Amino acid sequence: MTKTLAYYPGCSLHGTSGEFDASFKATARALDLVLQEIPGWECCGNTAAHSINRLLSVALPVNELAKVEQDMKLDAVAVPCAACYSRFKTGAHEVEESEETAADVRAVVGRAYNGGVAVDNLIDVYHDAVGLEALDAKVIKPFAGLKVACYYGCLLTRPPKVTLADDPEYPVHMDEVCETLGCEAVDWNYKTDCCGAALALTEQGIVDDLVGRILTDAKACGAQAVVVSCPLCQVNLDGRQVEIAKKDPGWEGIPVVFLSQLVGRALGIDDKTLGLKKHLVDIMAVMA
Amino acid sequence: MATTCTPSASLSRQVTAGCDENAYKCYQCKKCTSGCPVARYADMHPAMIMRAVQLGQYDMIFDDRFIWLCTGCETCTTRCPQGIDIATIMDELKIMARAQGRIPAGTPSAAMLKLNYDSFVRWGRMWEVELITLDVLKRPTSVKNWLTLGPKMLLKGKINPTLKRGDTLAMKRMVQTAESITKAREAQNAGGQS
Ligand code: SF4
Ligand code: SF4
């Protein structure tokens, strides 16, 4: 049965992570999901808005939710970028929690949002909107036990009062999706540790440190690849390895793939559509 | 060395007025600090910031780079047994520091946040290539950070340097309204405190 979801790509999927956008859309098509991009969508405000103007940081995502609810008349939106997802969930939570905030947001947005839209991140789409059984039925090129470390990072699960994540300290939904594809999801220690996020633009030394620690643990726990669902995590975990290798000549690279690329490969979608050659640490060896 | 300070409730009052969080609930268990990814890179750390807020120690907070390293990872907020939204307090302190012109030297992240904000206000969407370019123009030495990675990402086709705008008119309208409502609230709070 086809299901229609509104789609909010966000700035990074149009900027540094085109392959995330392309692979997500291709898998949605293969899984009978219809994605309708929100017309004229704006930036969700990302990390900057909530540390400069709190009201704007709530209003921007709520404005998109109001479009989905009232212009597109849909009841769910897919927000694959973890950072955008967090802003959408936070926006919806804040207007629900406080009447005062809701009134201010109404003034900024120009209309009320009535809370009628579910916000799905990438994992929710595969795990819940599609469902593991339906996903399993569509897998035509399963992995032969590829060992993956599922990296959730910060904002897919935190803070739980906003995301309502089952277990913010040790989430497993991405692991379950990967296992449905024939991968083996390893147990490891840095599932939800921060990669340094936007500090990659200004404090590269700190990010190299954080990323190095995350990837070293993934490797020590037997992972052959790290799976992510956030464009910033992907750029940091993949890109910083270039610098880490300069400081540590013995460094062995570990591929960092988007969950949507992994799903796409198992659904038999071609490499070019999935953008498998865009990453700095070669991912073809594990995707073969 | 013994340190003395004159406690003042004014900072805590300002924080609560701005973001509705109460730093006095903190009992210094330091769970926030234990899980904070950037605590080791500054003199301050989350639990210490909370104590400084309780005691009204503006200088300790605003002279240190900690709040500008905070990535907003929400680990502290998730774990605090007192249910304090610490990450939101960090945001509030950033807003206050910026408003008071108290951004210490050596904190490029503060300027980067503003470049990021201006970018999406200008175009309706954030334009990553613009942020890096403007930052390099302001801090020419930062170009060394991109010499290896930038060309590699461009060659792989990882970066799309062009920009698709959002609905810039709608963005402008929302920004103006949000900024004026925020100013009015700040004036109200300042009035209520005196
Ligand atoms: S976790 Fe909460 S109570 Fe404990 S030190 Fe941090 S802010 Fe205070
Ligand atoms: S939100 Fe900021 S203060 Fe809290 S744990 Fe993360 S980096 Fe540290």
Short mmCIF file of C-alpha atoms and ligand atoms in Angstrom, two decimals:
data_model
loop_
_atom_site.label_atom_id
_atom_site.label_comp_id
_atom_site.label_asym_id
_atom_site.label_seq_id
_atom_site.Cartn_x
_atom_site.Cartn_y
_atom_site.Cartn_z
CA MET A 1 0.00 0.00 0.00
CA THR A 2 1.39 3.41 -0.82
CA LYS A 3 1.75 5.90 1.94
CA THR A 4 2.33 9.61 1.43
CA LEU A 5 4.71 11.57 3.59
CA ALA A 6 5.67 15.21 3.42
CA TYR A 7 9.42 15.57 2.95
CA TYR A 8 11.72 18.15 4.51
CA PRO A 9 15.25 17.71 3.11
CA GLY A 10 16.93 20.60 4.94
CA CYS A 11 19.97 22.64 3.92
CA SER A 12 22.68 20.00 4.29
CA LEU A 13 20.93 17.51 2.03
CA HIS A 14 21.02 20.16 -0.68
CA GLY A 15 24.57 21.25 0.19
CA THR A 16 27.18 18.83 1.45
CA SER A 17 25.10 15.66 1.47
CA GLY A 18 23.34 15.30 -1.86
CA GLU A 19 23.87 11.54 -1.68
CA PHE A 20 21.79 11.40 1.51
CA ASP A 21 18.90 13.12 -0.28
CA ALA A 22 19.23 10.93 -3.40
CA SER A 23 19.58 7.64 -1.54
CA PHE A 24 16.68 8.43 0.79
CA LYS A 25 14.38 9.30 -2.10
CA ALA A 26 15.38 6.18 -4.04
CA THR A 27 14.69 3.90 -1.08
CA ALA A 28 11.33 5.60 -0.43
CA ARG A 29 10.32 4.92 -4.02
CA ALA A 30 11.36 1.29 -3.74
CA LEU A 31 9.39 0.95 -0.50
CA ASP A 32 6.16 2.39 -1.94
CA LEU A 33 6.40 5.64 -0.05
CA VAL A 34 5.41 8.81 -1.84
CA LEU A 35 7.46 11.81 -0.71
CA GLN A 36 6.09 15.30 -1.26
CA GLU A 37 8.72 17.96 -0.66
CA ILE A 38 7.36 20.91 1.35
CA PRO A 39 7.02 23.75 -1.19
CA GLY A 40 9.38 26.68 -0.53
CA TRP A 41 10.76 25.20 2.66
CA GLU A 42 13.00 27.32 4.86
CA CYS A 43 15.99 26.49 7.03
CA CYS A 44 14.89 24.97 10.36
CA GLY A 45 17.20 27.39 12.17
CA ASN A 46 19.74 24.67 12.99
CA THR A 47 22.19 25.15 15.87
CA ALA A 48 22.41 28.87 15.33
CA ALA A 49 18.83 29.99 15.91
CA HIS A 50 18.39 28.47 19.36
CA SER A 51 21.50 30.18 20.66
CA ILE A 52 20.62 33.55 19.12
CA ASN A 53 16.82 33.88 19.07
CA ARG A 54 14.84 31.25 20.92
CA LEU A 55 11.45 32.28 19.54
CA LEU A 56 12.64 32.11 15.94
CA SER A 57 14.17 28.68 16.57
CA VAL A 58 10.73 27.37 17.57
CA ALA A 59 8.79 29.29 14.92
CA LEU A 60 10.83 28.13 11.91
CA PRO A 61 10.09 24.40 12.21
CA VAL A 62 6.53 25.05 13.38
CA ASN A 63 5.98 27.11 10.21
CA GLU A 64 6.94 24.04 8.17
CA LEU A 65 4.66 21.82 10.25
CA ALA A 66 1.77 24.24 9.67
CA LYS A 67 2.39 23.99 5.91
CA VAL A 68 2.29 20.20 6.09
CA GLU A 69 -0.86 20.22 8.20
CA GLN A 70 -2.85 22.95 6.48
CA ASP A 71 -1.51 23.39 2.94
CA MET A 72 -0.44 19.84 2.12
CA LYS A 73 -3.07 18.22 4.37
CA LEU A 74 -0.71 15.42 5.39
CA ASP A 75 -0.29 13.90 8.82
CA ALA A 76 3.41 13.00 8.79
CA VAL A 77 6.67 14.51 7.63
CA ALA A 78 9.94 12.69 6.99
CA VAL A 79 12.94 14.65 8.26
CA PRO A 80 16.01 12.47 7.60
CA CYS A 81 18.61 14.97 8.87
CA ALA A 82 19.00 14.32 12.60
CA ALA A 83 19.64 17.98 13.37
CA CYS A 84 16.54 19.20 11.48
CA TYR A 85 14.53 16.37 13.05
CA SER A 86 15.53 17.62 16.48
CA ARG A 87 14.43 21.18 15.67
CA PHE A 88 11.06 19.92 14.36
CA LYS A 89 10.44 17.79 17.45
CA THR A 90 11.55 20.58 19.77
CA GLY A 91 9.36 23.14 18.01
CA ALA A 92 6.28 20.92 18.23
CA HIS A 93 7.05 20.13 21.88
CA GLU A 94 7.48 23.77 22.90
CA VAL A 95 4.20 25.00 21.40
CA GLU A 96 2.41 22.08 22.99
CA GLU A 97 3.96 22.69 26.41
CA SER A 98 3.49 26.42 26.75
CA GLU A 99 0.50 28.50 25.74
CA GLU A 100 2.64 31.63 25.94
CA THR A 101 5.19 30.22 23.48
CA ALA A 102 2.38 29.01 21.24
CA ALA A 103 0.90 32.52 21.12
CA ASP A 104 4.26 34.11 20.24
CA VAL A 105 4.90 31.47 17.59
CA ARG A 106 1.45 32.08 16.14
CA ALA A 107 2.33 35.75 15.76
CA VAL A 108 5.57 34.91 13.95
CA VAL A 109 4.18 32.17 11.71
CA GLY A 110 0.94 34.00 10.99
CA ARG A 111 -1.29 31.05 11.81
CA ALA A 112 -1.76 28.33 14.40
CA TYR A 113 -0.31 24.86 14.17
CA ASN A 114 -2.66 22.31 15.71
CA GLY A 115 -0.21 19.51 16.39
CA GLY A 116 -1.52 17.16 13.72
CA VAL A 117 1.76 16.13 12.13
CA ALA A 118 3.99 13.23 13.19
CA VAL A 119 7.70 13.89 12.67
CA ASP A 120 9.66 10.86 11.46
CA ASN A 121 13.44 10.64 11.35
CA LEU A 122 15.21 8.32 8.93
CA ILE A 123 15.12 5.38 11.31
CA ASP A 124 11.41 5.92 12.07
CA VAL A 125 10.66 5.83 8.35
CA TYR A 126 12.24 2.40 7.85
CA HIS A 127 11.46 0.95 11.26
CA ASP A 128 7.88 2.21 11.68
CA ALA A 129 6.39 3.92 8.61
CA VAL A 130 7.52 1.02 6.40
CA GLY A 131 8.00 -1.58 9.13
CA LEU A 132 10.65 -4.28 9.47
CA GLU A 133 8.50 -7.00 7.94
CA ALA A 134 7.65 -5.01 4.84
CA LEU A 135 11.28 -3.95 4.55
CA ASP A 136 12.44 -7.54 4.85
CA ALA A 137 10.10 -8.55 2.04
CA LYS A 138 11.73 -6.01 -0.28
CA VAL A 139 15.36 -6.95 0.41
CA ILE A 140 16.72 -8.56 -2.74
CA LYS A 141 20.48 -8.17 -2.15
CA PRO A 142 20.99 -8.88 1.53
CA PHE A 143 24.36 -8.28 3.17
CA ALA A 144 26.24 -11.39 4.21
CA GLY A 145 26.71 -10.48 7.84
CA LEU A 146 28.56 -7.18 7.32
CA LYS A 147 29.47 -5.96 10.80
CA VAL A 148 28.22 -2.44 11.37
CA ALA A 149 28.35 -0.01 14.28
CA CYS A 150 25.10 1.97 14.35
CA TYR A 151 25.93 5.53 15.33
CA TYR A 152 22.93 7.54 16.56
CA GLY A 153 24.85 10.56 17.77
CA CYS A 154 23.05 13.20 19.79
CA LEU A 155 19.83 14.40 18.37
CA LEU A 156 17.98 11.32 17.19
CA THR A 157 17.31 10.34 20.78
CA ARG A 158 18.07 13.37 22.97
CA PRO A 159 16.53 14.89 24.92
CA PRO A 160 14.01 12.08 25.46
CA LYS A 161 11.33 14.47 26.77
CA VAL A 162 11.24 15.79 23.19
CA THR A 163 12.09 12.76 21.04
CA LEU A 164 10.24 10.22 23.22
CA ALA A 165 13.01 7.76 22.34
CA ASP A 166 12.66 4.35 24.03
CA ASP A 167 16.17 4.20 25.35
CA PRO A 168 18.20 7.35 24.78
CA GLU A 169 21.36 5.81 26.26
CA TYR A 170 21.31 2.65 24.17
CA PRO A 171 18.88 2.90 21.26
CA VAL A 172 18.39 -0.17 19.02
CA HIS A 173 15.98 0.71 16.20
CA MET A 174 18.76 1.42 13.69
CA ASP A 175 20.42 -1.85 14.72
CA GLU A 176 17.16 -3.67 13.97
CA VAL A 177 16.88 -2.07 10.53
CA CYS A 178 20.49 -3.06 9.72
CA GLU A 179 19.89 -6.63 10.86
CA THR A 180 16.84 -6.82 8.62
CA LEU A 181 19.23 -6.03 5.74
CA GLY A 182 21.48 -8.96 6.64
CA CYS A 183 24.07 -6.95 8.58
CA GLU A 184 25.29 -7.78 12.03
CA ALA A 185 24.96 -4.78 14.36
CA VAL A 186 27.78 -4.83 16.89
CA ASP A 187 27.43 -3.77 20.51
CA TRP A 188 29.69 -0.81 21.20
CA ASN A 189 30.24 2.09 23.55
CA TYR A 190 29.89 5.29 21.54
CA LYS A 191 26.44 4.88 19.98
CA THR A 192 25.15 8.18 21.31
CA ASP A 193 28.33 10.17 21.96
CA CYS A 194 28.71 13.56 20.31
CA CYS A 195 30.96 13.89 17.23
CA GLY A 196 31.57 17.58 17.86
CA ALA A 197 28.91 18.68 15.38
CA ALA A 198 29.41 22.23 14.09
CA LEU A 199 32.69 22.60 15.98
CA ALA A 200 34.11 21.03 12.81
CA LEU A 201 33.94 24.52 11.32
CA THR A 202 35.95 26.20 14.07
CA GLU A 203 37.57 23.78 16.55
CA GLN A 204 38.91 21.02 14.32
CA GLY A 205 41.34 19.71 16.94
CA ILE A 206 38.50 18.93 19.36
CA VAL A 207 36.46 17.23 16.66
CA ASP A 208 39.43 15.09 15.58
CA ASP A 209 39.74 13.99 19.20
CA LEU A 210 36.05 13.10 19.59
CA VAL A 211 35.79 11.41 16.20
CA GLY A 212 39.00 9.46 16.81
CA ARG A 213 37.63 8.08 20.05
CA ILE A 214 34.28 7.08 18.50
CA LEU A 215 35.84 5.33 15.51
CA THR A 216 38.55 3.60 17.55
CA ASP A 217 35.84 2.01 19.70
CA ALA A 218 33.77 1.02 16.65
CA LYS A 219 36.82 -0.73 15.20
CA ALA A 220 37.76 -2.34 18.51
CA CYS A 221 34.24 -3.77 18.76
CA GLY A 222 34.64 -5.42 15.38
CA ALA A 223 32.73 -3.05 13.09
CA GLN A 224 33.68 -2.94 9.41
CA ALA A 225 31.62 0.20 8.82
CA VAL A 226 29.82 2.88 10.80
CA VAL A 227 26.21 3.66 9.85
CA VAL A 228 24.84 7.17 10.39
CA SER A 229 21.67 9.12 9.84
CA CYS A 230 22.93 12.69 10.12
CA PRO A 231 24.76 14.68 7.44
CA LEU A 232 26.99 16.43 9.96
CA CYS A 233 27.93 13.17 11.69
CA GLN A 234 28.75 11.68 8.28
CA VAL A 235 30.97 14.59 7.22
CA ASN A 236 32.74 14.60 10.57
CA LEU A 237 33.26 10.84 11.00
CA ASP A 238 34.34 10.41 7.38
CA GLY A 239 36.15 13.67 6.64
CA ARG A 240 38.11 14.06 9.88
CA GLN A 241 39.81 10.72 9.23
CA VAL A 242 41.93 12.60 6.67
CA GLU A 243 43.39 14.71 9.50
CA ILE A 244 43.44 11.88 12.04
CA ALA A 245 45.57 9.84 9.63
CA LYS A 246 48.03 12.75 9.37
CA LYS A 247 48.53 12.74 13.15
CA ASP A 248 48.48 8.94 13.42
CA PRO A 249 50.21 7.33 10.44
CA GLY A 250 49.07 3.87 11.52
CA TRP A 251 45.38 4.88 11.26
CA GLU A 252 43.26 2.46 9.25
CA GLY A 253 40.22 4.10 7.71
CA ILE A 254 36.72 2.87 8.47
CA PRO A 255 33.89 3.62 6.02
CA VAL A 256 31.00 5.81 7.17
CA VAL A 257 27.75 5.18 5.31
CA PHE A 258 24.28 6.64 5.50
CA LEU A 259 21.59 4.21 6.63
CA SER A 260 19.69 5.11 3.45
CA GLN A 261 22.67 3.94 1.33
CA LEU A 262 22.79 0.64 3.20
CA VAL A 263 19.05 0.13 2.78
CA GLY A 264 19.30 1.12 -0.89
CA ARG A 265 22.05 -1.39 -1.56
CA ALA A 266 19.97 -4.18 -0.01
CA LEU A 267 16.97 -3.13 -2.10
CA GLY A 268 19.11 -3.49 -5.24
CA ILE A 269 19.40 0.23 -6.08
CA ASP A 270 22.43 1.09 -8.24
CA ASP A 271 25.63 2.60 -6.81
CA LYS A 272 25.42 5.82 -8.76
CA THR A 273 21.95 6.71 -7.47
CA LEU A 274 23.10 5.97 -3.93
CA GLY A 275 26.20 8.19 -4.35
CA LEU A 276 28.50 5.51 -3.01
CA LYS A 277 31.62 7.15 -4.45
CA LYS A 278 31.24 10.51 -2.72
CA HIS A 279 32.77 9.60 0.59
CA LEU A 280 36.44 10.11 1.47
CA VAL A 281 37.05 6.72 3.06
CA ASP A 282 36.14 4.25 0.33
CA ILE A 283 32.86 2.49 1.08
CA MET A 284 32.74 0.28 -1.99
CA ALA A 285 34.68 -2.53 -0.34
CA VAL A 286 31.95 -3.05 2.26
CA MET A 287 29.07 -2.38 -0.12
CA ALA A 288 30.19 -4.91 -2.73
CA MET B 1 44.08 29.42 47.64
CA ALA B 2 40.86 30.56 49.21
CA THR B 3 38.43 32.11 46.80
CA THR B 4 35.76 34.48 47.94
CA CYS B 5 32.83 35.83 46.04
CA THR B 6 29.79 37.91 46.71
CA PRO B 7 26.75 35.85 45.78
CA SER B 8 24.05 37.51 43.74
CA ALA B 9 20.77 36.15 42.48
CA SER B 10 20.57 38.46 39.49
CA LEU B 11 22.18 36.10 36.95
CA SER B 12 19.93 33.24 37.91
CA ARG B 13 16.90 35.54 37.71
CA GLN B 14 17.91 36.63 34.22
CA VAL B 15 18.39 33.03 33.11
CA THR B 16 14.97 32.04 34.43
CA ALA B 17 13.32 35.06 32.82
CA GLY B 18 14.91 34.16 29.49
CA CYS B 19 14.38 30.43 29.34
CA ASP B 20 12.24 29.37 32.29
CA GLU B 21 14.90 27.10 33.79
CA ASN B 22 15.93 27.18 37.46
CA ALA B 23 19.63 26.72 38.12
CA TYR B 24 19.05 26.62 41.90
CA LYS B 25 17.75 23.07 41.55
CA CYS B 26 21.30 21.90 40.80
CA TYR B 27 22.91 19.98 43.70
CA GLN B 28 26.31 19.47 42.08
CA CYS B 29 26.18 15.74 41.40
CA LYS B 30 28.22 16.43 38.22
CA LYS B 31 26.50 13.88 36.02
CA CYS B 32 26.27 16.64 33.42
CA THR B 33 30.00 17.22 33.50
CA SER B 34 30.86 13.51 33.36
CA GLY B 35 29.03 13.07 30.07
CA CYS B 36 29.88 16.39 28.48
CA PRO B 37 32.01 15.88 25.36
CA VAL B 38 33.74 19.26 25.63
CA ALA B 39 34.17 19.67 29.40
CA ARG B 40 37.87 18.83 29.16
CA TYR B 41 38.62 21.58 26.65
CA ALA B 42 37.82 24.62 28.79
CA ASP B 43 38.34 25.87 32.34
CA MET B 44 34.63 25.69 33.13
CA HIS B 45 32.33 22.67 32.80
CA PRO B 46 28.53 22.31 33.02
CA ALA B 47 28.21 21.72 36.79
CA MET B 48 30.58 24.59 37.46
CA ILE B 49 28.54 26.84 35.17
CA MET B 50 25.42 25.94 37.15
CA ARG B 51 27.15 26.87 40.41
CA ALA B 52 28.37 30.13 38.89
CA VAL B 53 24.81 30.92 37.80
CA GLN B 54 23.53 30.25 41.33
CA LEU B 55 26.17 32.58 42.77
CA GLY B 56 25.82 35.25 40.10
CA GLN B 57 29.41 34.95 38.91
CA TYR B 58 29.09 36.55 35.47
CA ASP B 59 32.83 36.94 34.88
CA MET B 60 33.66 33.30 35.52
CA ILE B 61 31.19 32.29 32.83
CA PHE B 62 31.63 35.04 30.29
CA ASP B 63 35.44 35.13 30.41
CA ASP B 64 35.73 31.40 29.74
CA ARG B 65 35.24 29.72 26.37
CA PHE B 66 33.14 26.82 27.67
CA ILE B 67 29.68 28.00 26.62
CA TRP B 68 31.00 28.58 23.09
CA LEU B 69 32.29 25.02 22.89
CA CYS B 70 28.96 23.54 23.99
CA THR B 71 27.67 21.63 20.97
CA GLY B 72 24.09 21.39 22.23
CA CYS B 73 24.42 17.61 22.35
CA GLU B 74 21.77 17.39 25.12
CA THR B 75 23.63 14.73 27.12
CA CYS B 76 23.54 16.90 30.24
CA THR B 77 19.83 17.64 29.87
CA THR B 78 19.08 13.96 29.32
CA ARG B 79 20.93 12.84 32.44
CA CYS B 80 20.34 15.56 35.03
CA PRO B 81 18.51 13.93 37.97
CA GLN B 82 16.99 17.31 38.79
CA GLY B 83 15.40 17.63 35.36
CA ILE B 84 17.22 20.85 34.57
CA ASP B 85 17.43 21.64 30.88
CA ILE B 86 21.12 22.50 31.07
CA ALA B 87 21.61 22.74 27.30
CA THR B 88 18.90 25.41 27.19
CA ILE B 89 20.65 27.32 29.97
CA MET B 90 23.85 27.20 27.86
CA ASP B 91 21.87 28.72 24.97
CA GLU B 92 20.50 31.41 27.26
CA LEU B 93 24.02 32.25 28.46
CA LYS B 94 25.18 32.51 24.86
CA ILE B 95 22.30 34.89 24.11
CA MET B 96 23.18 37.01 27.18
CA ALA B 97 26.91 37.03 26.45
CA ARG B 98 26.30 38.18 22.88
CA ALA B 99 23.83 40.87 23.98
CA GLN B 100 26.34 42.21 26.50
CA GLY B 101 29.24 42.07 24.07
CA ARG B 102 31.05 39.61 26.31
CA ILE B 103 32.47 37.14 23.84
CA PRO B 104 36.06 36.34 24.84
CA ALA B 105 38.92 36.26 22.34
CA GLY B 106 39.76 32.87 20.88
CA THR B 107 36.17 31.70 20.44
CA PRO B 108 35.62 31.51 16.67
CA SER B 109 32.48 29.43 17.27
CA ALA B 110 30.62 32.50 18.52
CA ALA B 111 31.21 34.34 15.25
CA MET B 112 30.43 31.19 13.26
CA LEU B 113 27.01 30.87 14.88
CA LYS B 114 26.25 34.42 13.81
CA LEU B 115 27.47 33.80 10.24
CA ASN B 116 25.23 30.75 10.16
CA TYR B 117 22.23 32.75 11.45
CA ASP B 118 22.83 35.58 8.97
CA SER B 119 23.15 33.07 6.14
CA PHE B 120 19.74 31.50 6.56
CA VAL B 121 18.16 34.86 7.33
CA ARG B 122 19.60 36.17 4.05
CA TRP B 123 18.79 33.25 1.77
CA GLY B 124 16.00 31.42 3.58
CA ARG B 125 18.46 28.54 3.81
CA MET B 126 21.86 28.06 5.34
CA TRP B 127 24.65 28.03 2.76
CA GLU B 128 27.60 26.06 4.08
CA VAL B 129 30.10 27.28 1.47
CA GLU B 130 29.27 30.88 2.36
CA LEU B 131 29.95 30.30 6.07
CA ILE B 132 33.39 28.90 5.43
CA THR B 133 34.27 31.61 2.90
CA LEU B 134 33.24 34.49 5.18
CA ASP B 135 35.03 32.88 8.12
CA VAL B 136 38.24 32.53 6.13
CA LEU B 137 38.01 36.18 5.01
CA LYS B 138 37.72 37.22 8.66
CA ARG B 139 40.32 34.79 10.02
CA PRO B 140 42.73 34.14 7.16
CA THR B 141 44.76 31.64 9.19
CA SER B 142 41.73 29.33 9.33
CA VAL B 143 42.22 28.58 5.64
CA LYS B 144 44.76 25.92 6.64
CA ASN B 145 41.89 23.85 8.05
CA TRP B 146 40.39 23.48 4.60
CA LEU B 147 43.45 23.00 2.40
CA THR B 148 43.30 19.22 2.53
CA LEU B 149 39.65 18.49 3.16
CA GLY B 150 37.99 21.17 0.98
CA PRO B 151 39.49 20.14 -2.39
CA LYS B 152 39.06 16.44 -1.59
CA MET B 153 35.34 16.93 -0.89
CA LEU B 154 34.88 19.10 -3.98
CA LEU B 155 36.62 16.55 -6.21
CA LYS B 156 34.45 13.73 -4.92
CA GLY B 157 31.37 15.80 -5.66
CA LYS B 158 30.57 15.72 -1.95
CA ILE B 159 29.96 19.48 -1.81
CA ASN B 160 27.42 21.20 -3.97
CA PRO B 161 28.73 24.78 -3.91
CA THR B 162 25.57 26.35 -5.33
CA LEU B 163 22.61 27.55 -3.32
CA LYS B 164 18.89 27.06 -3.79
CA ARG B 165 17.07 29.79 -1.94
CA GLY B 166 14.13 29.26 0.33
CA ASP B 167 11.15 31.61 0.51
CA THR B 168 13.24 34.64 1.46
CA LEU B 169 10.30 36.99 1.92
CA ALA B 170 8.57 34.68 4.36
CA MET B 171 11.87 34.22 6.20
CA LYS B 172 12.41 37.98 6.48
CA ARG B 173 8.92 38.48 7.86
CA MET B 174 9.34 35.74 10.48
CA VAL B 175 12.76 36.98 11.56
CA GLN B 176 11.54 40.55 11.97
CA THR B 177 8.50 39.53 14.00
CA ALA B 178 10.49 37.12 16.19
CA GLU B 179 13.19 39.69 16.87
CA SER B 180 10.70 42.41 17.79
CA ILE B 181 8.66 40.14 20.09
CA THR B 182 11.91 39.02 21.75
CA LYS B 183 12.99 42.64 22.29
CA ALA B 184 9.62 43.52 23.81
CA ARG B 185 9.84 40.56 26.22
CA GLU B 186 13.38 41.49 27.22
CA ALA B 187 12.27 45.04 27.99
CA GLN B 188 9.37 43.66 30.02
CA ASN B 189 11.69 41.38 32.02
CA ALA B 190 14.21 44.16 32.60
CA GLY B 191 11.35 46.39 33.83
CA GLY B 192 10.06 43.70 36.16
CA GLN B 193 13.47 43.25 37.75
CA SER B 194 14.30 46.84 38.63
S1 SF4 C 1 23.44 16.84 36.50
FE1 SF4 C 1 21.95 18.40 37.17
S2 SF4 C 1 22.02 18.35 39.41
FE2 SF4 C 1 23.83 17.21 38.68
S3 SF4 C 1 25.45 18.78 38.67
FE3 SF4 C 1 24.59 18.76 36.63
S4 SF4 C 1 22.99 20.34 36.65
FE4 SF4 C 1 23.53 19.88 38.77
S1 SF4 C 2 24.75 20.17 25.68
FE1 SF4 C 2 26.65 21.34 25.91
S2 SF4 C 2 27.03 21.37 28.12
FE2 SF4 C 2 25.52 19.76 27.75
S3 SF4 C 2 26.74 17.90 27.58
FE3 SF4 C 2 26.44 18.68 25.50
S4 SF4 C 2 28.23 19.98 25.08
FE4 SF4 C 2 28.16 19.62 27.32
#
